[in-house]
Short mmCIF file of C-alpha atoms in Angstrom, two decimals:
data_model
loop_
_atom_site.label_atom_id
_atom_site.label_comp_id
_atom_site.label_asym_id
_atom_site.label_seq_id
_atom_site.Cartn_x
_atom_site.Cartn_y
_atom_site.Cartn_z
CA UNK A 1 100.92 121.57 107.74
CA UNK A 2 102.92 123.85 110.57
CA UNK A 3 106.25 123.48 108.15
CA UNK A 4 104.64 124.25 105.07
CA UNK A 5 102.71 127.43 106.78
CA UNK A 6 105.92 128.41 107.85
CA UNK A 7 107.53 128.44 104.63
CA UNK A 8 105.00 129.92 103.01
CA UNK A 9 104.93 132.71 104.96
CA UNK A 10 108.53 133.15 105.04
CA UNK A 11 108.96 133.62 101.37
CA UNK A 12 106.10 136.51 101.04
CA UNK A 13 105.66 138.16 98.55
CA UNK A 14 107.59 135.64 96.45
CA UNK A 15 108.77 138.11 93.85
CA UNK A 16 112.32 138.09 94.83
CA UNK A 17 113.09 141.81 95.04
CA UNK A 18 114.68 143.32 97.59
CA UNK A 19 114.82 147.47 97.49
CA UNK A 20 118.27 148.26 97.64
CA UNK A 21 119.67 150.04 100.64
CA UNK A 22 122.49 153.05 100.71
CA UNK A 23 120.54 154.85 98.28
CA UNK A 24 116.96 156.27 97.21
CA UNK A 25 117.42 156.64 93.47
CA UNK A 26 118.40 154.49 90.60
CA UNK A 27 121.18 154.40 88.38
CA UNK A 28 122.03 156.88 85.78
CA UNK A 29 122.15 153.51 83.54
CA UNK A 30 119.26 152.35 84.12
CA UNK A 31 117.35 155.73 83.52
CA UNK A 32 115.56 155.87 80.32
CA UNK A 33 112.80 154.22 77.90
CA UNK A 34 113.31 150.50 77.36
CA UNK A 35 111.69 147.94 75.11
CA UNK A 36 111.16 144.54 76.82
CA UNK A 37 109.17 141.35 75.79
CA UNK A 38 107.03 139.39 78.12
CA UNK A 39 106.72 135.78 78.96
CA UNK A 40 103.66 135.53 76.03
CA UNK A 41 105.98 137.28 73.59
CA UNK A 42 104.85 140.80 73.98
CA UNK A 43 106.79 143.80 74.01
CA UNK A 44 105.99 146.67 76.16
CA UNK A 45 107.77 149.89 76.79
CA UNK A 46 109.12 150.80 80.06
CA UNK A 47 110.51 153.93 81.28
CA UNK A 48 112.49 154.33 84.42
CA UNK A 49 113.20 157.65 86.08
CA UNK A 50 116.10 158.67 88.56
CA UNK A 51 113.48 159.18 91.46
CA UNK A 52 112.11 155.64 90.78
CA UNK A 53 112.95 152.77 94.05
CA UNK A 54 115.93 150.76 93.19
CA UNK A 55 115.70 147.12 94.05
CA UNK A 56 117.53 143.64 93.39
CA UNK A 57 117.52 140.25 92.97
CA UNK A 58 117.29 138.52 96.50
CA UNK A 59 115.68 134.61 97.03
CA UNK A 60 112.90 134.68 99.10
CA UNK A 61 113.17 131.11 100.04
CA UNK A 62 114.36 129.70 102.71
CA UNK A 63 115.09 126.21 101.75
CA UNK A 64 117.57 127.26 98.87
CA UNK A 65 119.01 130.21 100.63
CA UNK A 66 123.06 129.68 100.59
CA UNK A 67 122.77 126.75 98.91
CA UNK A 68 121.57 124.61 102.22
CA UNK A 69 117.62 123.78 103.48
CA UNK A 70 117.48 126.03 106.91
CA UNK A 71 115.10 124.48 109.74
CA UNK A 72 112.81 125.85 111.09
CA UNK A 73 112.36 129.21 108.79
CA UNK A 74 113.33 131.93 110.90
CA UNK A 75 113.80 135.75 109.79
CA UNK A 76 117.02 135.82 111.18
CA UNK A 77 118.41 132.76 107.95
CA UNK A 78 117.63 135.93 105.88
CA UNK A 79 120.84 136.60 104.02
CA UNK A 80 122.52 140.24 105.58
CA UNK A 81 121.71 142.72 102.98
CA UNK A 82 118.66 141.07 101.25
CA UNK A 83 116.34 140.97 104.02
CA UNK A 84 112.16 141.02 102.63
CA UNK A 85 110.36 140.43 105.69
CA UNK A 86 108.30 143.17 107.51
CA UNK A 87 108.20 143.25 111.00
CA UNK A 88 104.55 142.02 111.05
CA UNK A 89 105.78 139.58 108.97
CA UNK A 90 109.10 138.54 111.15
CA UNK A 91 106.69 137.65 113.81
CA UNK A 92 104.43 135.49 112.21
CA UNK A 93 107.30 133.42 110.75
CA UNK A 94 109.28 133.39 114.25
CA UNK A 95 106.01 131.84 115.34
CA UNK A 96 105.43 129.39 113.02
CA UNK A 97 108.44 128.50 112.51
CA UNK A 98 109.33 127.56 116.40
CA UNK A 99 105.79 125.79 116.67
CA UNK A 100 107.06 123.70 113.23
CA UNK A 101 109.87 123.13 115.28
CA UNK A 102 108.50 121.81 118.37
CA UNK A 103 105.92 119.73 116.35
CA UNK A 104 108.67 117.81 114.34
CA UNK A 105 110.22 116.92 117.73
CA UNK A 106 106.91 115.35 118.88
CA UNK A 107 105.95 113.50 116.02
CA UNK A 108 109.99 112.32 115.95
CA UNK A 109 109.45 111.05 119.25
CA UNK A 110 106.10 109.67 118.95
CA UNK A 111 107.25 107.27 116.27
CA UNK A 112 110.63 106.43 117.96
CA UNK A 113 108.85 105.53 121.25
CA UNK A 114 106.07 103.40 118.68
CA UNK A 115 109.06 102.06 116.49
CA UNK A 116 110.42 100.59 120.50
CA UNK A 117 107.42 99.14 121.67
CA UNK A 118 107.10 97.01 118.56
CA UNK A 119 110.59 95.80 118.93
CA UNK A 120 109.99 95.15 122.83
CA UNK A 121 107.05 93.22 121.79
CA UNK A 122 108.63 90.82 119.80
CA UNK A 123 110.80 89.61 122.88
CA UNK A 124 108.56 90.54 125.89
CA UNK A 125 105.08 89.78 126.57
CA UNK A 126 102.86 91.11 129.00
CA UNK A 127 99.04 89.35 129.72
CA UNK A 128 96.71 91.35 129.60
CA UNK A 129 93.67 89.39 131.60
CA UNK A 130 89.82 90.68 129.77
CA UNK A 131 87.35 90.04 131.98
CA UNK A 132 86.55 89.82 135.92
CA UNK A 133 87.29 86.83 138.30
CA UNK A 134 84.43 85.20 139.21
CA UNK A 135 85.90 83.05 142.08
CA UNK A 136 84.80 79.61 139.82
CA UNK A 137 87.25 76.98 139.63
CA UNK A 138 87.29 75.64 136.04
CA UNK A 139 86.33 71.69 137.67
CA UNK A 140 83.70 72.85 139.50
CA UNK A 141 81.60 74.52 136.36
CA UNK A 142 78.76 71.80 135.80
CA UNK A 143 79.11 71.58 131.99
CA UNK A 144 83.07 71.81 131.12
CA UNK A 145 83.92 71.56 127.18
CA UNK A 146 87.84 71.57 127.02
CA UNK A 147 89.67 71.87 123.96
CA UNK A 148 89.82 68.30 122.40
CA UNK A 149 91.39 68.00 119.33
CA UNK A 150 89.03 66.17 116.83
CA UNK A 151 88.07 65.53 113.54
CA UNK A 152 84.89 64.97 111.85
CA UNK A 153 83.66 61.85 110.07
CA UNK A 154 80.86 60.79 107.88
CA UNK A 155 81.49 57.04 108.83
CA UNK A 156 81.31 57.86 112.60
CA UNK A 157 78.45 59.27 114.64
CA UNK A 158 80.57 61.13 116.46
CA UNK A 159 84.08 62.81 116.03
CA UNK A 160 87.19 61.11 115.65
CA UNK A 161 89.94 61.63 118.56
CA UNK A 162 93.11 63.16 117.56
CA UNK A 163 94.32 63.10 121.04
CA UNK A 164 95.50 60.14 123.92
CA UNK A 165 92.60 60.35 125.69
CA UNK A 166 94.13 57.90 128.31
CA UNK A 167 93.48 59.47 132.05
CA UNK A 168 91.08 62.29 130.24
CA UNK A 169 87.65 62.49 132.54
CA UNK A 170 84.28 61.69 130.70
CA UNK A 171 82.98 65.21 131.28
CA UNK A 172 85.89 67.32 129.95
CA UNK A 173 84.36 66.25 126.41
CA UNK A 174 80.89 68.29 125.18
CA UNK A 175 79.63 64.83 123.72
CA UNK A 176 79.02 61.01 125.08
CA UNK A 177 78.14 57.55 122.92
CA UNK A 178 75.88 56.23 124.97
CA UNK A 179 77.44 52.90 123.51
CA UNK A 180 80.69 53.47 123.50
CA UNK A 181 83.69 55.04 125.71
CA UNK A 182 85.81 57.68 124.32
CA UNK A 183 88.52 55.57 124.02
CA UNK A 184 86.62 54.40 120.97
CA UNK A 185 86.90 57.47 118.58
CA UNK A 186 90.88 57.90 119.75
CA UNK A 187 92.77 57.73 116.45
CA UNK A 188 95.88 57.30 118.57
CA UNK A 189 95.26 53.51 119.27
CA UNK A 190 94.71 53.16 115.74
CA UNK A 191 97.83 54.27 114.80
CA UNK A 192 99.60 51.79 117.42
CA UNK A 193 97.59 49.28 116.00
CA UNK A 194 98.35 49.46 112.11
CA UNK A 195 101.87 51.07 112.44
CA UNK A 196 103.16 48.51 115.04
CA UNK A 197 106.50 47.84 114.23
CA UNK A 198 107.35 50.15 111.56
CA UNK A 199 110.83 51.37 111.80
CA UNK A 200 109.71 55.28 111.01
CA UNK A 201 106.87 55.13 113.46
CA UNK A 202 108.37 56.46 116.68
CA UNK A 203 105.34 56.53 118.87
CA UNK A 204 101.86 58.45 118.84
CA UNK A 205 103.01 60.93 121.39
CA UNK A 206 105.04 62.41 118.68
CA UNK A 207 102.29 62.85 116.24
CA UNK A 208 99.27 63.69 117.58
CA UNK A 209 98.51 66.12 120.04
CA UNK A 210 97.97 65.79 123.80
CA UNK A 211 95.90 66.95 126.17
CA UNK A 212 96.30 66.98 129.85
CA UNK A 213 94.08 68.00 132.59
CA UNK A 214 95.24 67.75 136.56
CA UNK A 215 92.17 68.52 138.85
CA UNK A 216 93.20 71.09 142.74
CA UNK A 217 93.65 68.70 145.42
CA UNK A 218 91.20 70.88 147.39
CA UNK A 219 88.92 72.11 144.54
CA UNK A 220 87.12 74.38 147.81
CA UNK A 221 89.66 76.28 148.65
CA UNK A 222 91.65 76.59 145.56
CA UNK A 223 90.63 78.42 142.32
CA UNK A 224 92.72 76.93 139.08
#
């Protein structure tokens, strides 16, 4: 919005007439009665006097002026002997123009800085911890329900095991068979079972997932 302010007020009044310096009337050629047509095909008389103001073509715009954009609009890109702007008018441009200016540098840096810390993020992370400390280890909470990866079943009463649950403690899981030990449901002995001694079968370790859990030595004094 600053740019296009600036622009628009640089180019005011957008006629592109300048009055032409070095002298107050016009041309003995020019003086007379003339017969011109306008843009809807109507033709007008017009008659031009020697004490009429002279004036010529100049381009009041600033982003084809000598052929090249110029940035910010300034009074001073005003080509030497075609110069439009009042003073009032020089200021306001000078103004907007330099606050154009300084805005374009911001925003340029704003998105280079941005355009960084995406690139940094996809090599560095930083955690970010949400939440307080509440000085709990995670063994001593009463009810603990650990991730345990498991699958339903409509020809089990309770999930399915997709995990070794070899050296796993009965109350990291959020359900119990009152008849049965976890070791039950665990799809991994299964797989030992019926793929025993099949060549492409290289162990259940390297199919299923795993699960791990190592309880403090001290679970008093240290917080896990």
């Amino acid at each position: 919005m600053a740019i296009s302010s600036s622009y628009f007020w640089s180019g005011f009044p957008y006629d592109n007439l300048c009055r032409l310096e070095g002298s107050n009337e016009v041309d003995q050629d020019y003086v007379g009665t003339w017969t011109a047509t306008t843009f809807g095909n109507k033709t007008i008389q017009a008659r031009v006097v020697k004490e009429d103001i002279a004036y010529k073509f100049c381009l009041q715009d600033l982003l084809r002026v000598d052929d090249k954009v110029t940035f910010p609009p300034l009074p001073k890109h005003q080509p030497k002997g075609s110069e439009w702007m009042t003073p009032d008018q020089e200021k306001l441009v000078e103004l907007f123009g330099w606050t154009s200016l300084v805005l374009t540098i911001a925003v340029v840096i704003y998105f280079a800085c941005d355009s960084l810390r995406m690139v940094r993020d996809l090599f560095y992370y930083k955690h970010e911890c949400v939440g307080k400390d509440q000085k709990i280890n995670y063994s001593d909470v009463d009810i603990i329900s650990a991730f345990v990866p498991q699958v339903e079943s409509s020809f089990f009463p309770y999930p399915l095991l997709c995990c070794n649950t070899e050296g796993l403690e009965e109350d990291l899981f959020d359900w119990i068979d009152p008849d049965r030990p976890h070791e039950y449901y665990d799809l991994t002995l299964d797989a030992e079972r019926v793929l025993k001694g099949n060549d492409l079968f290289t162990g259940s370790n390297n199919v299923f997932s795993q699960i791990k859990h190592w309880r403090p030595e001290n679970k008093e004094d240290r917080v896990v």
